[in-house]
Short mmCIF file of C-alpha atoms and ligand atoms in Angstrom, two decimals:
data_model
loop_
_atom_site.label_atom_id
_atom_site.label_comp_id
_atom_site.label_asym_id
_atom_site.label_seq_id
_atom_site.Cartn_x
_atom_site.Cartn_y
_atom_site.Cartn_z
CA MET A 1 30.27 71.21 51.85
CA HIS A 2 26.52 70.68 52.13
CA GLU A 3 26.02 72.97 49.20
CA ARG A 4 27.22 70.50 46.65
CA GLY A 5 24.43 71.45 44.27
CA LYS A 6 25.54 75.06 44.34
CA ARG A 7 29.10 73.99 43.69
CA ALA A 8 28.06 72.00 40.65
CA ALA A 9 29.08 72.92 37.16
CA ALA A 10 27.73 76.31 36.24
CA GLY A 11 29.42 77.13 32.95
CA GLU A 12 26.74 76.71 30.27
CA GLY A 13 29.25 77.18 27.47
CA SER A 14 31.56 74.39 28.46
CA ALA A 15 28.82 72.04 29.62
CA ALA A 16 28.22 70.32 26.31
CA ALA A 17 31.89 69.58 25.75
CA ALA A 18 32.37 68.46 29.32
CA GLN A 19 29.30 66.25 29.14
CA ALA A 20 30.76 64.54 26.10
CA ALA A 21 33.95 63.91 28.04
CA GLY A 22 32.14 62.24 30.91
CA VAL A 23 31.66 62.38 34.66
CA ALA A 24 34.09 60.90 37.18
CA ILE A 25 33.95 60.21 40.89
CA ILE A 26 37.46 60.39 42.36
CA THR A 27 38.10 59.50 46.00
CA GLY A 28 41.03 60.90 47.96
CA ALA A 29 41.06 63.86 45.58
CA ALA A 30 42.33 66.51 48.01
CA GLN A 31 46.05 65.91 47.69
CA GLY A 32 48.80 63.77 46.22
CA ILE A 33 47.90 61.34 43.45
CA GLY A 34 44.19 62.02 43.85
CA ARG A 35 44.55 65.76 43.38
CA SER A 36 46.70 65.23 40.33
CA THR A 37 44.11 62.80 38.96
CA LEU A 38 41.36 65.34 39.57
CA HIS A 39 43.33 67.94 37.64
CA ARG A 40 44.13 65.49 34.83
CA PHE A 41 40.48 64.57 34.34
CA VAL A 42 39.41 68.22 34.38
CA ARG A 43 42.09 69.08 31.83
CA ALA A 44 40.70 66.32 29.61
CA GLY A 45 37.27 67.95 29.77
CA ALA A 46 35.64 65.76 32.40
CA GLN A 47 33.32 66.81 35.18
CA VAL A 48 34.38 65.45 38.54
CA LEU A 49 32.79 64.72 41.88
CA ALA A 50 35.86 65.00 44.11
CA CYS A 51 35.63 63.24 47.49
CA ASP A 52 37.92 63.47 50.49
CA MET A 53 37.74 63.75 54.26
CA LYS A 54 39.95 66.87 54.24
CA ALA A 55 37.37 69.50 53.33
CA GLU A 56 39.64 72.55 53.17
CA VAL A 57 42.39 70.81 51.21
CA LEU A 58 39.73 69.48 48.87
CA ASP A 59 38.50 73.03 48.26
CA GLU A 60 42.07 74.02 47.35
CA ALA A 61 42.28 71.10 44.92
CA ARG A 62 39.07 72.26 43.28
CA ALA A 63 40.20 75.89 43.15
CA SER A 64 43.50 74.96 41.51
CA SER A 65 41.95 72.56 38.98
CA GLY A 66 41.89 75.14 36.20
CA CYS A 67 38.14 74.81 35.78
CA PRO A 68 36.48 74.74 39.22
CA GLU A 69 33.01 75.03 37.71
CA ARG A 70 33.45 71.48 36.45
CA VAL A 71 34.33 70.16 39.91
CA SER A 72 31.87 69.42 42.70
CA THR A 73 33.24 68.51 46.11
CA LEU A 74 32.01 66.16 48.79
CA ALA A 75 33.69 66.05 52.20
CA GLN A 76 33.25 62.53 53.48
CA ASP A 77 34.99 59.64 55.18
CA ILE A 78 34.89 56.91 52.56
CA THR A 79 34.42 54.26 55.25
CA ALA A 80 31.13 55.74 56.43
CA ALA A 81 28.15 53.48 55.80
CA SER A 82 26.41 55.93 53.48
CA ALA A 83 29.55 57.31 51.78
CA PRO A 84 29.32 55.44 48.44
CA ALA A 85 25.61 56.20 48.03
CA ASP A 86 26.22 59.82 49.03
CA ALA A 87 28.93 60.15 46.39
CA VAL A 88 26.78 58.67 43.65
CA ALA A 89 23.86 60.92 44.66
CA ALA A 90 26.13 63.97 44.66
CA ALA A 91 27.52 63.16 41.21
CA LEU A 92 24.03 62.62 39.80
CA GLU A 93 22.77 65.82 41.40
CA ALA A 94 25.70 67.86 40.11
CA PHE A 95 26.23 66.35 36.67
CA GLY A 96 23.37 64.00 35.89
CA ARG A 97 25.33 60.80 35.44
CA VAL A 98 28.44 58.79 36.35
CA ASP A 99 30.85 57.32 33.80
CA TRP A 100 34.02 56.66 35.75
CA LEU A 101 35.10 55.84 39.28
CA VAL A 102 38.69 56.21 40.44
CA ASN A 103 39.07 54.49 43.81
CA ASN A 104 42.19 56.36 44.89
CA ALA A 105 41.83 57.17 48.61
CA GLY A 106 44.15 55.10 50.72
CA ILE A 107 46.35 54.95 53.79
CA GLY A 108 49.84 53.55 54.29
CA ASN A 109 52.28 52.67 57.06
CA ALA A 110 55.51 50.82 57.59
CA LYS A 111 54.75 47.90 59.87
CA ALA A 112 55.51 44.21 59.70
CA ALA A 113 52.86 41.65 60.59
CA ASP A 114 54.03 41.26 64.18
CA GLU A 115 53.77 45.03 64.69
CA THR A 116 50.21 45.21 63.36
CA GLY A 117 47.31 45.01 65.79
CA ASP A 118 43.82 43.83 64.92
CA ALA A 119 42.37 47.33 64.86
CA GLU A 120 45.06 48.59 62.51
CA TRP A 121 44.63 45.59 60.23
CA ASP A 122 40.89 46.16 60.09
CA ARG A 123 41.38 49.87 59.40
CA PHE A 124 43.66 49.17 56.42
CA LEU A 125 41.28 46.68 54.89
CA ASP A 126 38.38 49.05 55.55
CA VAL A 127 39.93 52.09 53.86
CA ASN A 128 42.01 50.46 51.12
CA LEU A 129 39.83 47.49 50.16
CA ARG A 130 36.32 47.44 51.59
CA SER A 131 35.61 51.05 50.66
CA ALA A 132 36.83 50.53 47.10
CA PHE A 133 34.56 47.50 46.82
CA ARG A 134 31.60 49.42 48.21
CA TYR A 135 32.11 52.42 45.89
CA ALA A 136 32.44 50.09 42.91
CA ARG A 137 29.24 48.31 43.86
CA ALA A 138 27.42 51.62 44.27
CA VAL A 139 28.39 53.04 40.87
CA LEU A 140 27.85 49.85 38.85
CA PRO A 141 24.11 50.33 38.27
CA HIS A 142 24.81 53.79 36.85
CA LEU A 143 27.58 52.89 34.40
CA GLN A 144 26.69 52.62 30.74
CA ALA A 145 27.76 49.70 28.57
CA GLY A 146 30.75 50.60 26.42
CA ARG A 147 31.53 53.67 28.52
CA GLY A 148 31.67 52.83 32.22
CA VAL A 149 35.09 52.28 33.75
CA ILE A 150 36.32 51.68 37.29
CA VAL A 151 40.00 52.20 38.15
CA HIS A 152 41.37 50.98 41.47
CA VAL A 153 44.60 52.59 42.63
CA ALA A 154 46.55 49.61 43.98
CA SER A 155 50.33 49.54 44.49
CA ILE A 156 53.43 47.79 43.26
CA PHE A 157 53.51 46.38 46.80
CA GLY A 158 50.29 44.54 46.02
CA ILE A 159 52.39 42.56 43.53
CA LEU A 160 55.87 42.41 45.08
CA GLY A 161 56.98 41.88 48.64
CA ASN A 162 58.21 44.93 50.49
CA PRO A 163 59.78 45.28 53.93
CA ARG A 164 57.29 46.16 56.67
CA SER A 165 54.09 46.65 54.71
CA ALA A 166 51.88 43.79 55.95
CA ALA A 167 48.40 45.29 56.10
CA TYR A 168 49.03 47.72 53.25
CA ALA A 169 50.37 45.06 50.88
CA ALA A 170 47.56 42.66 51.77
CA SER A 171 44.93 45.30 51.06
CA LYS A 172 46.48 46.23 47.71
CA ALA A 173 46.96 42.61 46.60
CA ALA A 174 43.31 41.98 47.37
CA LEU A 175 42.35 45.07 45.37
CA ILE A 176 44.17 43.62 42.36
CA GLY A 177 42.27 40.35 42.84
CA LEU A 178 39.01 42.30 43.03
CA THR A 179 39.96 44.05 39.77
CA ARG A 180 40.32 40.74 37.94
CA GLN A 181 37.15 39.33 39.43
CA MET A 182 35.05 42.37 38.58
CA ALA A 183 36.47 42.48 35.04
CA ALA A 184 35.20 38.94 34.51
CA ASP A 185 31.77 39.73 35.92
CA TYR A 186 31.10 43.11 34.32
CA GLY A 187 33.05 42.87 31.07
CA PRO A 188 30.06 41.11 29.51
CA ARG A 189 28.02 44.23 30.38
CA GLY A 190 30.52 46.46 28.59
CA ILE A 191 32.04 47.84 31.79
CA ARG A 192 35.80 47.79 32.22
CA ILE A 193 37.56 47.37 35.58
CA ASN A 194 41.30 48.03 35.78
CA ALA A 195 43.92 48.96 38.35
CA VAL A 196 46.99 51.16 38.47
CA ALA A 197 49.93 49.92 40.53
CA PRO A 198 52.19 52.89 41.28
CA GLY A 199 55.76 52.54 42.41
CA VAL A 200 56.82 54.91 45.15
CA VAL A 201 55.63 58.48 44.68
CA PRO A 202 56.66 61.17 47.18
CA THR A 203 53.37 62.28 48.76
CA GLN A 204 52.16 62.69 52.32
CA LEU A 205 51.55 58.92 52.40
CA SER A 206 55.16 58.03 51.61
CA GLU A 207 57.19 61.04 52.68
CA GLU A 208 57.80 60.09 56.32
CA ARG A 209 59.26 56.73 55.39
CA LEU A 210 61.29 58.20 52.55
CA ARG A 211 62.69 60.78 54.98
CA ASN A 212 63.43 58.49 57.93
CA ASP A 213 64.25 55.11 56.43
CA ALA A 214 67.51 55.31 54.49
CA TYR A 215 67.43 51.64 53.50
CA TYR A 216 63.93 51.99 52.06
CA ARG A 217 64.88 55.17 50.21
CA LYS A 218 67.84 53.38 48.67
CA LEU A 219 65.74 50.35 47.82
CA VAL A 220 63.03 52.25 45.95
CA ALA A 221 65.04 55.08 44.44
CA GLU A 222 68.42 53.85 43.29
CA PRO A 223 67.48 50.79 41.19
CA THR A 224 64.88 52.70 39.15
CA PRO A 225 66.11 52.84 35.56
CA PHE A 226 64.48 56.25 35.14
CA HIS A 227 66.65 57.71 37.94
CA ARG A 228 63.70 59.23 39.70
CA LEU A 229 60.71 58.33 41.80
CA GLY A 230 57.20 58.62 40.42
CA LYS A 231 55.26 61.84 40.26
CA PRO A 232 51.54 62.10 41.01
CA GLU A 233 51.03 63.12 37.35
CA ASP A 234 52.51 59.79 36.19
CA ILE A 235 49.75 57.95 38.01
CA ALA A 236 47.07 60.46 37.04
CA ASN A 237 47.94 60.02 33.36
CA ALA A 238 47.63 56.24 33.69
CA ALA A 239 44.24 56.53 35.41
CA TRP A 240 42.99 58.85 32.69
CA PHE A 241 44.29 56.54 29.95
CA LEU A 242 42.49 53.55 31.48
CA CYS A 243 39.22 55.50 31.53
CA SER A 244 39.64 56.77 27.98
CA ASP A 245 38.32 55.09 24.85
CA GLU A 246 41.94 54.42 23.84
CA ALA A 247 41.96 51.74 26.55
CA GLY A 248 38.69 50.28 25.25
CA PHE A 249 39.97 46.67 25.04
CA ILE A 250 41.88 46.76 28.32
CA ASN A 251 39.96 45.01 31.07
CA GLY A 252 41.07 43.34 34.29
CA HIS A 253 44.56 44.71 33.86
CA THR A 254 46.87 46.13 36.52
CA LEU A 255 49.03 48.81 34.93
CA VAL A 256 52.34 49.12 36.75
CA VAL A 257 53.66 52.70 36.73
CA ASP A 258 57.09 52.62 38.33
CA GLY A 259 59.67 53.66 35.75
CA GLY A 260 60.76 50.04 35.38
CA TRP A 261 61.72 49.58 39.03
CA SER A 262 59.92 46.26 39.49
CA VAL A 263 61.12 44.54 36.31
CA THR A 264 64.86 45.10 36.62
CA ASN A 265 67.72 44.41 38.96
CA TYR A 266 69.42 47.38 37.46
CA VAL A 267 71.50 49.47 39.83
CA PRO A 268 73.04 52.56 38.27
CA ARG A 269 76.67 53.21 39.12
N1 NAD B 1 52.57 57.56 47.30
C1 NAD B 1 52.99 56.35 46.96
O1 NAD B 1 54.19 56.03 46.99
C2 NAD B 1 51.97 55.33 46.52
C3 NAD B 1 52.46 54.15 45.91
C4 NAD B 1 51.55 53.19 45.51
C5 NAD B 1 50.19 53.40 45.69
N2 NAD B 1 49.74 54.55 46.27
C6 NAD B 1 48.30 54.71 46.45
O2 NAD B 1 47.86 55.92 45.87
C7 NAD B 1 46.68 56.36 46.54
C8 NAD B 1 46.84 57.83 46.86
O3 NAD B 1 47.90 57.96 47.79
P1 NAD B 1 48.82 59.27 47.93
O4 NAD B 1 50.21 58.80 47.85
O5 NAD B 1 48.36 60.34 47.02
O6 NAD B 1 48.54 59.61 49.46
P2 NAD B 1 48.04 60.95 50.20
O7 NAD B 1 48.08 60.62 51.64
O8 NAD B 1 48.79 62.14 49.71
O9 NAD B 1 46.54 61.09 49.70
C9 NAD B 1 45.53 60.18 50.12
C10 NAD B 1 44.21 60.94 50.16
O10 NAD B 1 43.19 60.01 50.57
C11 NAD B 1 42.40 60.63 51.55
N3 NAD B 1 41.81 59.65 52.46
C12 NAD B 1 42.48 58.73 53.19
N4 NAD B 1 41.61 58.05 53.93
C13 NAD B 1 40.38 58.56 53.67
C14 NAD B 1 39.08 58.27 54.15
N5 NAD B 1 38.85 57.33 55.08
N6 NAD B 1 38.04 58.99 53.68
C15 NAD B 1 38.26 59.96 52.75
N7 NAD B 1 39.46 60.28 52.27
C16 NAD B 1 40.52 59.58 52.72
C17 NAD B 1 43.35 61.56 52.31
O11 NAD B 1 42.65 62.59 53.00
C18 NAD B 1 44.22 62.08 51.18
O12 NAD B 1 43.71 63.25 50.59
C19 NAD B 1 46.53 55.46 47.76
O13 NAD B 1 45.56 54.48 47.51
C20 NAD B 1 47.90 54.83 47.90
O14 NAD B 1 47.87 53.58 48.54
C21 NAD B 1 50.61 55.52 46.68
#
């Protein structure tokens, strides 16, 4: 993992095309939505600095990306004091610039407010909110006007109430507020800040609750008009869209990706 320079893009032939497509930093890229986002960006031609605390899983994500020479990895805990600066330095060392940041890494649990201790509350805000803020602040000086984009991965539960999600929902609601605030501040500099708010996607983060909590499973699965839960690719596609030029006039927006779950009371029979 300390050989990030050696892991940098090596393919001379594809470098020009990849350079044109841009350079992304993606946190939480080892698995789940983050891995899918890594793969989506690589498929689009991007070069990616992929960050995660799970070094071996991160290596697998890079290896299965379809173009590992356009992926550089950095094993880090995003809450570490130097983590945002380390990620920016690694991206610059590997690819020479930064165009996009996807603040995806996050943690979840199923606890109501009275079940949440101070340490757990602080941990949720640290991982899900403070780190996203610190990464955004670190990349801002490197983003170019008319090209730089930051995408925060929030949650539908940052918008709607949800049983037993106190610290998680608070962190995601605050992330959506940060998205709006940053859009106002950095839009004038030609930098767009948006969020994606996924509905429930079966990943390691959600699988335990989906398996053990029948009421929750019924609540999030059955009323979805699309008759399925989300897939990591659904969220990855939205993150890529928000970074693309096609989303060039979208700023401060939270894009809900939930198959219509949150806007209906529709229960299929
Ligand atoms: N899965 C869902 O139902 C769902 C719904 C809405 C929002 N989200 C959000 O999507 C994002 C991705 O979640 P996922 O479902 O893919 O979960 P996941 O647990 O599969 O993946 C999260 C990744 O983040 C990494 N990570 C966590 N804390 C870290 C830290 N301190 N330092 C470095 N890496 C860290 C993990 O190692 C892991 O690879 C999260 O922000 C989550 O809140 C998920």
